[in-house]
N, CA, C and O of each residue as an XYZ file, in Angstrom:
896
protein
N      17.177    -92.039    -41.061
C      16.761    -92.616    -39.780
C      17.969    -92.862    -38.878
O      17.950    -92.565    -37.683
N      19.032    -93.421    -39.495
C      20.238    -93.709    -38.739
C      20.854    -92.424    -38.187
O      21.298    -92.377    -37.040
N      20.873    -91.392    -39.015
C      21.414    -90.102    -38.587
C      20.568    -89.524    -37.458
O      21.093    -88.926    -36.518
N      19.247    -89.711    -37.562
C      18.347    -89.167    -36.548
C      18.567    -89.862    -35.203
O      18.574    -89.205    -34.162
N      18.747    -91.192    -35.219
C      19.003    -91.936    -33.983
C      20.330    -91.528    -33.350
O      20.445    -91.408    -32.130
N      21.329    -91.318    -34.206
C      22.638    -90.892    -33.703
C      22.541    -89.528    -33.045
O      23.104    -89.289    -31.976
N      21.807    -88.631    -33.716
C      21.627    -87.294    -33.172
C      20.891    -87.340    -31.845
O      21.203    -86.575    -30.933
N      19.905    -88.242    -31.730
C      19.144    -88.366    -30.500
C      20.040    -88.861    -29.362
O      19.936    -88.375    -28.235
N      20.920    -89.827    -29.653
C      21.841    -90.351    -28.643
C      22.814    -89.271    -28.158
O      23.099    -89.155    -26.966
N      23.316    -88.483    -29.123
C      24.230    -87.405    -28.762
C      23.542    -86.391    -27.874
O      24.131    -85.885    -26.919
N      22.271    -86.092    -28.196
C      21.524    -85.117    -27.410
C      21.307    -85.610    -25.981
O      21.447    -84.855    -25.019
N      20.955    -86.916    -25.860
C      20.733    -87.486    -24.531
C      22.014    -87.461    -23.714
O      22.001    -87.116    -22.532
N      23.132    -87.834    -24.357
C      24.428    -87.838    -23.670
C      24.794    -86.434    -23.194
O      25.307    -86.251    -22.090
N      24.519    -85.443    -24.051
C      24.844    -84.062    -23.698
C      24.049    -83.607    -22.487
O      24.576    -82.920    -21.612
N      22.766    -83.996    -22.435
C      21.917    -83.617    -21.315
C      22.441    -84.220    -20.017
O      22.540    -83.536    -18.998
N      22.782    -85.537    -20.068
C      23.301    -86.198    -18.857
C      24.628    -85.611    -18.426
O      24.875    -85.434    -17.234
N      25.488    -85.307    -19.396
C      26.789    -84.737    -19.068
C      26.638    -83.382    -18.395
O      27.324    -83.074    -17.421
N      25.724    -82.577    -18.937
C      25.482    -81.255    -18.358
C      24.910    -81.373    -16.952
O      25.269    -80.604    -16.061
N      24.015    -82.342    -16.758
C      23.407    -82.535    -15.445
C      24.447    -82.969    -14.431
O      24.453    -82.508    -13.289
N      25.340    -83.875    -14.868
C      26.387    -84.350    -13.965
C      27.339    -83.217    -13.596
O      27.731    -83.073    -12.438
N      27.701    -82.426    -14.581
C      28.628    -81.321    -14.341
C      28.033    -80.310    -13.387
O      28.740    -79.699    -12.585
N      26.701    -80.138    -13.483
C      26.027    -79.195    -12.595
C      25.914    -79.741    -11.191
O      26.037    -79.001    -10.215
N      25.672    -81.083    -11.085
C      25.449    -81.685     -9.781
C      26.723    -81.841     -8.987
O      26.704    -81.717     -7.762
N      27.862    -82.118     -9.672
C      29.099    -82.425     -8.965
C      29.544    -81.320     -8.028
O      29.824    -81.591     -6.861
N      29.622    -80.052     -8.510
C      30.073    -79.015     -7.600
C      29.139    -78.802     -6.428
O      29.547    -78.295     -5.383
N      27.844    -79.202     -6.608
C      26.878    -78.978     -5.547
C      27.206    -79.777     -4.298
O      26.698    -79.474     -3.218
N      28.055    -80.804     -4.433
C      28.423    -81.622     -3.296
C      29.651    -81.084     -2.583
O      30.067    -81.636     -1.564
N      30.234    -80.015     -3.105
C      31.472    -79.512     -2.538
C      31.209    -78.469     -1.451
O      30.121    -77.901     -1.350
N      32.243    -78.241     -0.647
C      32.144    -77.308      0.465
C      33.132    -76.159      0.264
O      34.254    -76.365     -0.198
N      32.703    -74.958      0.614
C      33.572    -73.790      0.524
C      34.341    -73.630      1.835
O      33.741    -73.544      2.907
N      35.654    -73.591      1.744
C      36.481    -73.469      2.940
C      36.386    -72.050      3.513
O      36.542    -71.061      2.796
N      36.128    -71.978      4.807
C      36.047    -70.698      5.496
C      37.311    -70.415      6.306
O      37.754    -69.271      6.408
N      37.886    -71.475      6.880
C      39.007    -71.271      7.797
C      39.675    -72.617      8.052
O      39.053    -73.661      7.860
N      40.933    -72.604      8.481
C      41.647    -73.841      8.816
C      42.567    -73.585     10.000
O      43.222    -72.545     10.081
N      42.608    -74.560     10.928
C      43.486    -74.466     12.090
C      44.199    -75.801     12.276
O      43.677    -76.858     11.921
N      45.408    -75.730     12.842
C      46.190    -76.946     13.074
C      46.778    -76.917     14.476
O      47.257    -75.884     14.944
N      46.733    -78.078     15.143
C      47.303    -78.197     16.476
C      46.446    -79.071     17.359
O      45.790    -79.998     16.883
N      46.450    -78.773     18.658
C      45.619    -79.490     19.619
C      44.508    -78.559     20.082
O      44.464    -77.389     19.701
N      43.610    -79.090     20.910
C      42.491    -78.265     21.379
C      42.963    -77.050     22.160
O      42.309    -76.007     22.133
N      44.093    -77.168     22.858
C      44.573    -76.082     23.709
C      45.641    -75.210     23.038
O      45.856    -74.062     23.428
N      46.309    -75.777     22.020
C      47.359    -75.010     21.342
C      47.235    -75.247     19.845
O      47.641    -76.292     19.337
N      46.674    -74.276     19.146
C      46.461    -74.405     17.702
C      46.660    -73.049     17.037
O      46.582    -72.004     17.682
N      46.918    -73.089     15.731
C      47.210    -71.852     14.996
C      46.389    -71.781     13.713
O      45.923    -72.800     13.203
N      46.221    -70.574     13.203
C      45.533    -70.325     11.940
C      46.473    -70.723     10.791
O      47.559    -70.160     10.651
N      46.048    -71.699      9.968
C      46.885    -72.162      8.852
C      46.164    -71.967      7.513
O      46.506    -72.613      6.522
N      45.172    -71.081      7.487
C      44.400    -70.878      6.258
C      45.285    -70.436      5.101
O      45.170    -70.960      3.993
N      46.164    -69.477      5.354
C      47.032    -68.967      4.292
C      47.954    -70.062      3.773
O      48.119    -70.213      2.562
N      48.553    -70.824      4.674
C      49.444    -71.912      4.269
C      48.681    -72.980      3.495
O      49.209    -73.532      2.530
N      47.452    -73.281      3.899
C      46.643    -74.270      3.195
C      46.329    -73.788      1.784
O      46.301    -74.588      0.849
N      46.091    -72.482      1.621
C      45.850    -71.940      0.282
C      47.068    -72.161     -0.615
O      46.926    -72.508     -1.787
N      48.258    -71.960     -0.064
C      49.484    -72.168     -0.835
C      49.630    -73.622     -1.266
O      50.009    -73.897     -2.405
N      49.332    -74.551     -0.365
C      49.408    -75.975     -0.697
C      48.382    -76.350     -1.750
O      48.667    -77.132     -2.657
N      47.174    -75.783     -1.626
C      46.090    -76.122     -2.546
C      46.407    -75.704     -3.980
O      45.970    -76.357     -4.927
N      47.155    -74.637     -4.142
C      47.468    -74.151     -5.485
C      48.401    -75.091     -6.237
O      48.451    -75.065     -7.467
N      49.140    -75.922     -5.504
C      50.121    -76.801     -6.177
C      49.835    -78.285     -5.986
O      50.420    -79.111     -6.687
N      48.942    -78.652     -5.045
C      48.667    -80.065     -4.778
C      47.166    -80.315     -4.659
O      46.464    -79.637     -3.910
N      46.690    -81.307     -5.418
C      45.288    -81.716     -5.281
C      45.086    -82.493     -3.987
O      44.013    -82.440     -3.387
N      46.113    -83.212     -3.561
C      46.098    -83.942     -2.293
C      47.465    -83.797     -1.631
O      48.453    -83.491     -2.298
N      47.518    -84.015     -0.335
C      48.799    -84.060      0.358
C      48.638    -84.855      1.649
O      47.545    -84.955      2.206
N      49.760    -85.420      2.112
C      49.759    -86.159      3.365
C      50.122    -85.219      4.505
O      51.121    -84.504      4.433
N      49.315    -85.221      5.548
C      49.484    -84.292      6.655
C      50.553    -84.773      7.635
O      50.602    -85.956      7.974
N      51.397    -83.867      8.082
C      52.329    -84.126      9.178
C      52.619    -82.801      9.861
O      52.228    -81.742      9.369
N      53.311    -82.860     11.007
C      53.612    -81.624     11.714
C      54.525    -80.722     10.898
O      54.570    -79.511     11.118
N      55.256    -81.318      9.950
C      56.135    -80.513      9.099
C      55.346    -79.641      8.124
O      55.868    -78.650      7.614
N      54.087    -80.008      7.864
C      53.278    -79.254      6.910
C      53.025    -77.835      7.395
O      53.122    -76.885      6.618
N      52.701    -77.686      8.675
C      52.334    -76.382      9.217
C      53.207    -75.948     10.391
O      52.950    -74.906     10.996
N      54.231    -76.727     10.722
C      54.992    -76.443     11.928
C      54.384    -77.193     13.102
O      53.419    -77.939     12.936
N      54.945    -76.997     14.282
C      54.500    -77.750     15.457
C      54.050    -76.801     16.574
O      54.858    -76.399     17.410
N      52.747    -76.441     16.587
C      52.255    -75.518     17.610
C      52.033    -76.175     18.967
O      51.852    -75.477     19.965
N      52.043    -77.520     19.022
C      51.786    -78.243     20.270
C      52.777    -79.393     20.376
O      52.418    -80.558     20.210
N      54.019    -79.051     20.651
C      55.099    -80.043     20.661
C      54.821    -81.153     21.669
O      54.461    -80.897     22.818
N      54.998    -82.402     21.206
C      54.788    -83.555     22.067
C      53.348    -83.986     22.201
O      53.060    -84.941     22.923
N      52.424    -83.305     21.521
C      51.005    -83.648     21.606
C      50.491    -84.126     20.252
O      51.029    -83.757     19.208
N      49.446    -84.950     20.279
C      48.794    -85.361     19.042
C      48.106    -84.144     18.430
O      47.429    -83.393     19.131
N      48.280    -83.952     17.129
C      47.745    -82.761     16.458
C      46.801    -83.147     15.322
O      46.891    -84.236     14.755
N      45.903    -82.230     15.011
C      44.967    -82.440     13.903
C      44.819    -81.147     13.104
O      45.076    -80.049     13.597
N      44.399    -81.321     11.862
C      44.033    -80.196     11.007
C      42.517    -80.134     10.963
O      41.862    -81.129     10.654
N      41.959    -78.979     11.268
C      40.513    -78.788     11.160
C      40.238    -77.779     10.049
O      40.703    -76.640     10.095
N      39.475    -78.218      9.051
C      39.057    -77.344      7.965
C      37.575    -77.044      8.155
O      36.742    -77.949      8.108
N      37.256    -75.797      8.367
C      35.876    -75.372      8.581
C      35.305    -74.903      7.241
O      35.908    -74.068      6.566
N      34.141    -75.440      6.856
C      33.609    -75.166      5.518
C      32.090    -75.077      5.543
O      31.429    -75.527      6.479
N      31.561    -74.479      4.478
C      30.108    -74.317      4.333
C      29.649    -75.030      3.081
O      30.242    -74.868      2.015
N      28.586    -75.826      3.206
C      28.052    -76.587      2.091
C      27.195    -75.757      1.178
O      26.909    -74.598      1.479
N      26.768    -76.336      0.041
C      25.979    -75.590     -0.949
C      24.620    -75.133     -0.426
O      24.032    -74.198     -0.969
N      24.120    -75.782      0.617
C      22.823    -75.397      1.188
C      22.985    -74.688      2.533
O      22.034    -74.577      3.307
N      24.183    -74.219      2.795
C      24.426    -73.467      4.019
C      24.778    -74.305      5.228
O      24.920    -73.769      6.328
N      24.924    -75.637      5.048
C      25.273    -76.497      6.175
C      26.739    -76.306      6.550
O      27.611    -76.350      5.682
N      27.014    -76.097      7.819
C      28.381    -75.909      8.290
C      28.981    -77.240      8.724
O      28.345    -78.016      9.438
N      30.206    -77.495      8.288
C      30.898    -78.730      8.639
C      32.359    -78.410      8.957
O      32.927    -77.472      8.399
N      32.962    -79.189      9.851
C      34.419    -79.121      9.946
C      34.977    -80.516      9.687
O      34.471    -81.522     10.183
N      36.027    -80.530      8.899
C      36.669    -81.764      8.476
C      37.967    -81.913      9.258
O      38.811    -81.017      9.242
N      38.126    -83.022      9.931
C      39.269    -83.204     10.814
C      40.213    -84.277     10.271
O      39.793    -85.384      9.935
N      41.486    -83.927     10.196
C      42.519    -84.843      9.710
C      43.611    -84.950     10.765
O      44.034    -83.950     11.345
N      44.055    -86.166     11.002
C      45.166    -86.370     11.918
C      46.461    -86.515     11.129
O      46.437    -86.764      9.923
N      47.595    -86.357     11.816
C      48.878    -86.536     11.157
C      48.931    -87.890     10.449
O      48.514    -88.909     11.000
N      49.443    -87.882      9.239
C      49.590    -89.038      8.352
C      48.338    -89.315      7.529
O      48.355    -90.204      6.678
N      47.241    -88.570      7.762
C      46.059    -88.699      6.906
C      46.302    -88.003      5.569
O      47.144    -87.110      5.469
N      45.558    -88.419      4.543
C      45.609    -87.769      3.241
C      44.505    -86.715      3.171
O      43.335    -87.022      3.395
N      44.876    -85.485      2.864
C      43.899    -84.412      2.673
C      43.583    -84.331      1.188
O      44.465    -84.057      0.374
N      42.330    -84.567      0.838
C      41.888    -84.588     -0.562
C      41.083    -83.325     -0.841
O      40.003    -83.132     -0.284
N      41.617    -82.470     -1.705
C      40.957    -81.196     -1.980
C      39.738    -81.284     -2.867
O      39.048    -80.282     -3.059
N      39.446    -82.471     -3.424
C      38.346    -82.587     -4.387
C      36.984    -82.327     -3.759
O      36.033    -82.037     -4.484
N      36.854    -82.422     -2.431
C      35.551    -82.191     -1.811
C      35.314    -80.715     -1.506
O      34.248    -80.340     -1.019
N      36.323    -79.872     -1.798
C      36.198    -78.448     -1.506
C      36.140    -77.641     -2.801
O      36.957    -77.844     -3.699
N      35.186    -76.737     -2.895
C      35.027    -75.929     -4.102
C      36.173    -74.929     -4.229
O      36.595    -74.324     -3.244
N      36.670    -74.763     -5.457
C      37.728    -73.804     -5.721
C      39.045    -74.120     -5.050
O      39.858    -73.223     -4.824
N      39.269    -75.392     -4.725
C      40.468    -75.794     -3.983
C      41.753    -75.252     -4.624
O      42.528    -74.550     -3.975
N      41.970    -75.586     -5.904
C      43.209    -75.207     -6.566
C      43.368    -73.713     -6.776
O      44.487    -73.216     -6.901
N      42.247    -72.991     -6.815
C      42.324    -71.549     -7.009
C      42.857    -70.824     -5.791
O      43.477    -69.767     -5.906
N      42.610    -71.402     -4.614
C      43.127    -70.813     -3.380
C      42.578    -69.438     -3.074
O      43.246    -68.645     -2.410
N      41.363    -69.130     -3.544
C      40.791    -67.804     -3.304
C      39.787    -67.814     -2.154
O      39.081    -66.828     -1.942
N      39.715    -68.912     -1.416
C      38.744    -69.063     -0.332
C      39.408    -68.670      1.001
O      40.603    -68.381      1.062
N      38.597    -68.671      2.050
C      39.127    -68.422      3.391
C      39.503    -66.989      3.684
O      40.364    -66.737      4.526
N      38.873    -66.040      3.002
C      39.212    -64.634      3.212
C      38.270    -63.922      4.184
O      38.492    -62.763      4.535
N      37.225    -64.618      4.614
C      36.277    -63.985      5.521
C      36.814    -63.975      6.950
O      37.593    -64.853      7.319
N      36.412    -63.004      7.752
C      36.834    -62.991      9.163
C      36.335    -64.242      9.877
O      35.228    -64.711      9.614
N      37.146    -64.778     10.775
C      36.783    -66.004     11.491
C      36.844    -65.756     12.989
O      37.854    -65.285     13.512
N      35.753    -66.077     13.672
C      35.679    -65.860     15.112
C      35.297    -67.146     15.851
O      34.974    -67.114     17.038
N      35.336    -68.275     15.140
C      34.867    -69.519     15.743
C      35.894    -70.247     16.583
O      35.534    -71.122     17.371
N      37.186    -69.903     16.433
C      38.208    -70.598     17.196
C      38.314    -72.065     16.812
O      38.007    -72.433     15.678
N      38.745    -72.906     17.747
C      38.916    -74.347     17.512
C      37.580    -75.079     17.586
O      37.350    -76.034     16.843
N      36.705    -74.636     18.477
C      35.392    -75.267     18.653
C      34.302    -74.249     18.342
O      33.957    -73.429     19.194
N      33.755    -74.296     17.124
C      32.701    -73.342     16.768
C      31.379    -73.696     17.435
O      31.325    -74.577     18.294
N      30.315    -73.006     17.037
C      29.003    -73.222     17.636
C      28.555    -74.675     17.493
O      29.021    -75.376     16.595
N      27.643    -75.143     18.379
C      27.170    -76.529     18.330
C      26.503    -76.914     17.003
O      26.366    -78.100     16.705
N      26.092    -75.929     16.213
C      25.425    -76.234     14.952
C      26.327    -76.840     13.890
O      25.844    -77.250     12.835
N      27.620    -76.903     14.148
C      28.562    -77.451     13.173
C      28.590    -78.964     13.254
O      28.673    -79.537     14.341
N      28.520    -79.614     12.087
C      28.646    -81.060     12.023
C      30.081    -81.450     11.721
O      30.914    -80.591     11.431
N      30.373    -82.746     11.787
C      31.721    -83.248     11.519
C      31.723    -83.995     10.194
O      31.015    -84.988     10.029
N      32.527    -83.510      9.248
C      32.745    -84.214      7.989
C      31.493    -84.419      7.164
O      30.467    -83.777      7.390
N      31.591    -85.321      6.205
C      30.461    -85.704      5.373
C      30.796    -87.035      4.719
O      31.950    -87.460      4.783
N      29.826    -87.722      4.083
C      30.111    -89.046      3.522
C      31.193    -89.057      2.451
O      31.703    -90.121      2.100
N      31.551    -87.890      1.927
C      32.546    -87.864      0.870
C      33.979    -87.978      1.356
O      34.897    -88.056      0.539
N      34.193    -87.990      2.663
C      35.551    -88.051      3.199
C      35.732    -89.338      3.980
O      34.845    -89.742      4.732
N      36.872    -89.981      3.808
C      37.096    -91.229      4.522
C      37.320    -90.931      5.995
O      37.908    -89.901      6.325
N      36.865    -91.808      6.896
C      37.119    -91.575      8.311
C      38.601    -91.683      8.601
O      39.289    -92.473      7.953
N      39.125    -90.911      9.559
C      40.548    -90.994      9.874
C      40.959    -92.403     10.262
O      40.154    -93.175     10.782
N      42.220    -92.733     10.006
C      42.746    -94.053     10.309
C      42.595    -94.329     11.799
O      42.863    -93.467     12.635
N      42.156    -95.560     12.119
C      42.040    -95.954     13.519
C      40.707    -95.586     14.140
O      40.542    -95.717     15.353
N      39.722    -95.115     13.319
C      38.413    -94.786     13.867
C      37.302    -95.525     13.129
O      36.411    -94.883     12.573
N      37.329    -96.859     13.108
C      36.248    -97.602     12.470
C      35.009    -97.579     13.352
O      35.093    -97.189     14.517
N      33.850    -97.993     12.814
C      32.649    -98.029     13.637
C      32.864    -98.907     14.873
O      33.606    -99.887     14.820
N      32.224    -98.557     15.969
C      32.398    -99.300     17.202
C      31.807   -100.692     17.070
O      30.644   -100.839     16.694
N      32.590   -101.708     17.373
C      32.127   -103.088     17.366
C      32.354   -103.706     18.728
O      32.910   -103.072     19.625
N      31.919   -104.952     18.880
C      32.038   -105.607     20.175
C      33.486   -105.767     20.620
O      33.768   -105.811     21.818
N      34.417   -105.856     19.646
C      35.813   -106.098     19.978
C      36.717   -104.905     19.677
O      37.941   -105.019     19.734
N      36.127   -103.788     19.364
C      36.959   -102.645     18.996
C      37.650   -102.039     20.207
O      37.005   -101.722     21.206
N      38.957   -101.882     20.115
C      39.739   -101.239     21.161
C      39.729    -99.737     20.940
O      40.093    -99.256     19.867
N      39.309    -98.997     21.960
C      39.269    -97.540     21.871
C      40.238    -96.945     22.890
O      40.095    -97.163     24.093
N      41.221    -96.196     22.401
C      42.138    -95.491     23.284
C      41.495    -94.145     23.601
O      41.394    -93.285     22.726
N      41.069    -93.960     24.822
C      40.353    -92.749     25.210
C      41.311    -91.635     25.607
O      41.062    -90.466     25.310
N      42.388    -91.984     26.267
C      43.417    -91.002     26.598
C      44.701    -91.749     26.928
O      44.673    -92.898     27.369
N      45.823    -91.079     26.708
C      47.121    -91.677     27.012
C      48.136    -90.577     27.278
O      48.244    -89.624     26.507
N      48.877    -90.710     28.367
C      49.932    -89.760     28.701
C      51.197    -90.522     29.055
O      51.161    -91.609     29.632
N      52.316    -89.911     28.689
C      53.609    -90.560     28.879
C      54.558    -89.584     29.564
O      54.690    -88.435     29.141
N      55.217    -90.047     30.625
C      56.161    -89.187     31.318
C      56.292    -89.552     32.776
O      56.059    -90.696     33.167
N      56.672    -88.562     33.590
C      56.852    -88.763     35.030
C      56.398    -87.516     35.760
O      56.763    -86.403     35.384
N      55.597    -87.699     36.812
C      55.108    -86.557     37.584
C      54.333    -85.591     36.707
O      53.419    -85.987     35.984
N      54.710    -84.303     36.778
C      54.032    -83.302     35.960
C      54.618    -83.190     34.561
O      54.056    -82.517     33.697
N      55.734    -83.843     34.344
C      56.382    -83.799     33.022
C      55.825    -84.920     32.145
O      56.452    -85.964     31.967
N      54.643    -84.678     31.610
C      53.967    -85.676     30.784
C      53.548    -85.053     29.458
O      53.316    -83.848     29.362
N      53.456    -85.906     28.435
C      52.966    -85.463     27.131
C      51.777    -86.335     26.738
O      51.693    -87.507     27.103
N      50.872    -85.736     25.994
C      49.687    -86.440     25.513
C      50.051    -87.269     24.287
O      50.478    -86.713     23.275
N      49.888    -88.589     24.360
C      50.210    -89.478     23.234
C      48.969    -90.257     22.788
O      49.074    -91.342     22.216
N      47.797    -89.685     23.061
C      46.552    -90.366     22.707
C      46.485    -90.668     21.220
O      46.208    -91.801     20.825
N      46.739    -89.650     20.388
C      46.674    -89.849     18.941
C      47.672    -90.874     18.459
O      47.374    -91.654     17.554
N      48.867    -90.883     19.057
C      49.893    -91.845     18.673
C      49.416    -93.269     18.919
O      49.548    -94.123     18.042
N      48.868    -93.536     20.091
C      48.401    -94.890     20.393
C      47.211    -95.284     19.528
O      47.104    -96.431     19.093
N      46.312    -94.323     19.278
C      45.161    -94.622     18.421
C      45.609    -95.078     17.041
O      45.012    -95.979     16.450
N      46.668    -94.449     16.530
C      47.134    -94.778     15.189
C      47.834    -96.133     15.127
O      48.018    -96.681     14.040
N      48.228    -96.681     16.282
C      48.950    -97.947     16.307
C      48.050    -99.146     16.583
O      48.514   -100.285     16.550
N      46.770    -98.906     16.852
C      45.836   -100.019     17.062
C      45.692   -100.793     15.765
O      45.461   -100.201     14.710
N      45.824   -102.110     15.832
C      45.762   -102.957     14.638
C      44.870   -104.160     14.914
O      45.155   -104.979     15.788
N      43.773   -104.250     14.141
C      42.832   -105.361     14.304
C      42.346   -105.504     15.745
O      42.237   -106.610     16.276
N      42.062   -104.369     16.358
C      41.495   -104.397     17.699
C      42.487   -104.665     18.804
O      42.091   -104.920     19.942
N      43.777   -104.613     18.493
C      44.793   -104.871     19.511
C      45.893   -103.811     19.446
O      46.110   -103.168     18.419
N      46.577   -103.652     20.579
C      47.708   -102.741     20.656
C      48.831   -103.434     21.414
O      48.664   -103.812     22.573
N      49.965   -103.597     20.763
C      51.096   -104.291     21.377
C      52.369   -103.534     21.020
O      52.899   -103.701     19.921
N      52.862   -102.708     21.930
C      54.014   -101.853     21.641
C      54.921   -101.761     22.859
O      54.453   -101.932     23.985
N      56.217   -101.494     22.657
C      57.111   -101.229     23.784
C      56.869    -99.806     24.297
O      56.475    -98.928     23.529
N      57.097    -99.585     25.548
C      56.936    -98.251     26.123
C      58.299    -97.585     26.142
O      59.160    -97.927     26.952
N      58.484    -96.636     25.244
C      59.760    -95.943     25.113
C      59.528    -94.607     24.427
O      58.458    -94.366     23.869
N      60.534    -93.738     24.469
C      60.429    -92.453     23.778
C      60.202    -92.660     22.288
O      59.380    -91.980     21.673
N      60.944    -93.613     21.710
C      60.828    -93.872     20.279
C      59.456    -94.370     19.885
O      58.884    -93.906     18.898
N      58.918    -95.314     20.650
C      57.599    -95.865     20.328
C      56.509    -94.812     20.478
O      55.513    -94.837     19.754
N      56.697    -93.881     21.424
C      55.712    -92.819     21.610
C      55.907    -91.685     20.611
O      55.055    -90.805     20.486
N      57.045    -91.711     19.894
C      57.373    -90.692     18.882
C      57.417    -89.290     19.489
O      56.895    -88.335     18.913
N      58.057    -89.181     20.677
C      58.184    -87.879     21.343
C      59.605    -87.707     21.863
O      60.338    -88.679     22.045
N      59.976    -86.461     22.096
C      61.220    -86.184     22.801
C      61.043    -86.580     24.268
O      59.923    -86.584     24.778
N      62.117    -86.906     24.929
C      62.053    -87.354     26.319
C      61.423    -86.270     27.199
O      62.017    -85.206     27.373
N      60.228    -86.521     27.757
C      59.561    -85.491     28.563
C      60.179    -85.316     29.950
O      59.961    -84.295     30.602
N      60.957    -86.321     30.409
C      61.576    -86.248     31.736
C      62.932    -86.940     31.674
O      63.062    -88.088     32.099
N      63.950    -86.247     31.144
C      65.279    -86.854     30.978
C      65.843    -87.395     32.291
O      65.749    -86.769     33.347
N      66.433    -88.589     32.178
C      67.103    -89.245     33.308
C      66.156    -89.616     34.442
O      66.594    -89.868     35.565
N      64.881    -89.648     34.156
C      63.883    -90.035     35.162
C      63.064    -91.199     34.607
O      62.633    -91.138     33.456
N      62.832    -92.266     35.393
C      61.989    -93.368     34.915
C      60.579    -92.872     34.592
O      59.970    -92.146     35.379
N      60.082    -93.261     33.458
C      58.778    -92.770     32.990
C      57.765    -93.900     32.915
O      58.122    -95.077     32.970
N      56.515    -93.532     32.789
C      55.434    -94.512     32.663
C      54.441    -94.040     31.620
O      54.360    -92.854     31.300
N      53.695    -94.988     31.102
C      52.603    -94.704     30.160
C      51.290    -94.948     30.886
O      51.065    -96.030     31.428
N      50.419    -93.938     30.898
C      49.129    -94.028     31.579
C      48.028    -94.037     30.512
O      47.853    -93.053     29.793
N      47.299    -95.126     30.412
C      46.322    -95.302     29.332
C      44.929    -95.529     29.902
O      44.747    -96.322     30.825
N      43.956    -94.831     29.347
C      42.546    -95.101     29.627
C      41.926    -95.607     28.332
O      42.072    -94.973     27.287
N      41.232    -96.748     28.390
C      40.718    -97.369     27.171
C      39.419    -98.114     27.461
O      39.027    -98.289     28.615
N      38.775    -98.540     26.407
C      37.595    -99.400     26.522
C      37.595   -100.362     25.347
O      38.255   -100.130     24.334
N      36.846   -101.442     25.498
C      36.720   -102.433     24.432
C      35.249   -102.523     24.047
O      34.398   -102.845     24.876
N      34.955   -102.232     22.764
C      33.564   -102.207     22.327
C      32.796   -101.154     23.098
O      33.224   -100.004     23.192
N      31.653   -101.555     23.653
C      30.841   -100.638     24.451
C      31.036   -100.879     25.943
O      30.188   -100.509     26.754
N      32.165   -101.504     26.302
C      32.446   -101.820     27.694
C      32.849   -100.611     28.508
O      32.980    -99.503     27.988
N      33.045   -100.845     29.797
C      33.409    -99.776     30.727
C      34.849    -99.317     30.496
O      35.663   -100.036     29.917
N      35.137    -98.121     30.954
C      36.501    -97.599     30.872
C      37.427    -98.424     31.756
O      37.046    -98.875     32.837
N      38.632    -98.606     31.279
C      39.662    -99.292     32.047
C      40.945    -98.477     31.985
O      41.129    -97.666     31.078
N      41.827    -98.692     32.944
C      43.100    -97.968     32.957
C      44.249    -98.960     33.045
O      44.110   -100.060     33.578
N      45.374    -98.545     32.513
C      46.577    -99.376     32.550
C      47.792    -98.454     32.686
O      47.897    -97.446     31.987
N      48.700    -98.806     33.586
C      49.951    -98.082     33.745
C      51.097    -99.034     33.460
O      51.192   -100.104     34.059
N      51.974    -98.635     32.534
C      53.088    -99.496     32.131
C      54.377    -98.688     32.219
O      54.454    -97.567     31.717
N      55.376    -99.263     32.855
C      56.635    -98.562     33.027
C      57.457    -98.550     31.745
O      57.340    -99.437     30.899
N      58.289    -97.526     31.626
C      59.220    -97.418     30.504
C      60.083    -98.675     30.442
O      60.570    -99.158     31.464
N      60.264    -99.196     29.233
C      61.051   -100.399     29.055
C      60.233   -101.667     29.058
O      60.739   -102.729     28.695
N      58.961   -101.577     29.466
C      58.069   -102.736     29.454
C      57.229   -102.731     28.186
O      57.363   -101.841     27.346
N      56.364   -103.730     28.053
C      55.521   -103.872     26.865
C      54.070   -103.586     27.232
O      53.573   -104.070     28.249
N      53.392   -102.796     26.398
C      51.963   -102.552     26.564
C      51.199   -103.476     25.625
O      51.423   -103.459     24.415
N      50.303   -104.277     26.176
C      49.479   -105.178     25.367
C      48.017   -104.975     25.758
O      47.640   -105.195     26.909
N      47.199   -104.555     24.796
C      45.762   -104.328     25.019
C      44.978   -105.039     23.934
O      45.471   -105.132     22.810
N      43.786   -105.544     24.208
C      43.160   -105.529     25.541
C      43.741   -106.644     26.414
O      43.342   -106.794     27.569
């Protein structure tokens, strides 16, 4: 009797283990293509991503990972993938985010992404963004009554300006932003050497109306 009960427990465990092993890959996405940069200046990084995947289960993203196709601009990595039921998704990572390959099928094998890609940076409207298995990028919590949202930010003088929207978004802390306005704080090369510069910010708080703020170089930006 004791042997029979033990055998029954082993059989049940085996069934559950097999079911789990079968279900786990079903949640993964097959990578079709990857691009890195900004909306206007981005490059195909599928081959480079395959090389990284073969040696790293995870990695921290920075411009050094793929080079800098959009110097002075906030950049993101977009991984375009297809789910087990044919659902198309693109996963977006900003610089300093952790890219976790566990949500992608065959990640370490690096044999994906060989199909022709014609979708560019913005594929058809049928594509969704991410899935519950990936953490939201830093600085993008759900909108609350006191949440500070940096909608756009440019730094420079006249036509010599750089987009620093992503930089400011990453510096928001507990619904506030308090930073000096300088080349170093913006993490960019001087866009207008020997010329006084300004930071131009468009933002909102919670679901409130858009607001703008202009702060000169050398001053302090405090929002809201």
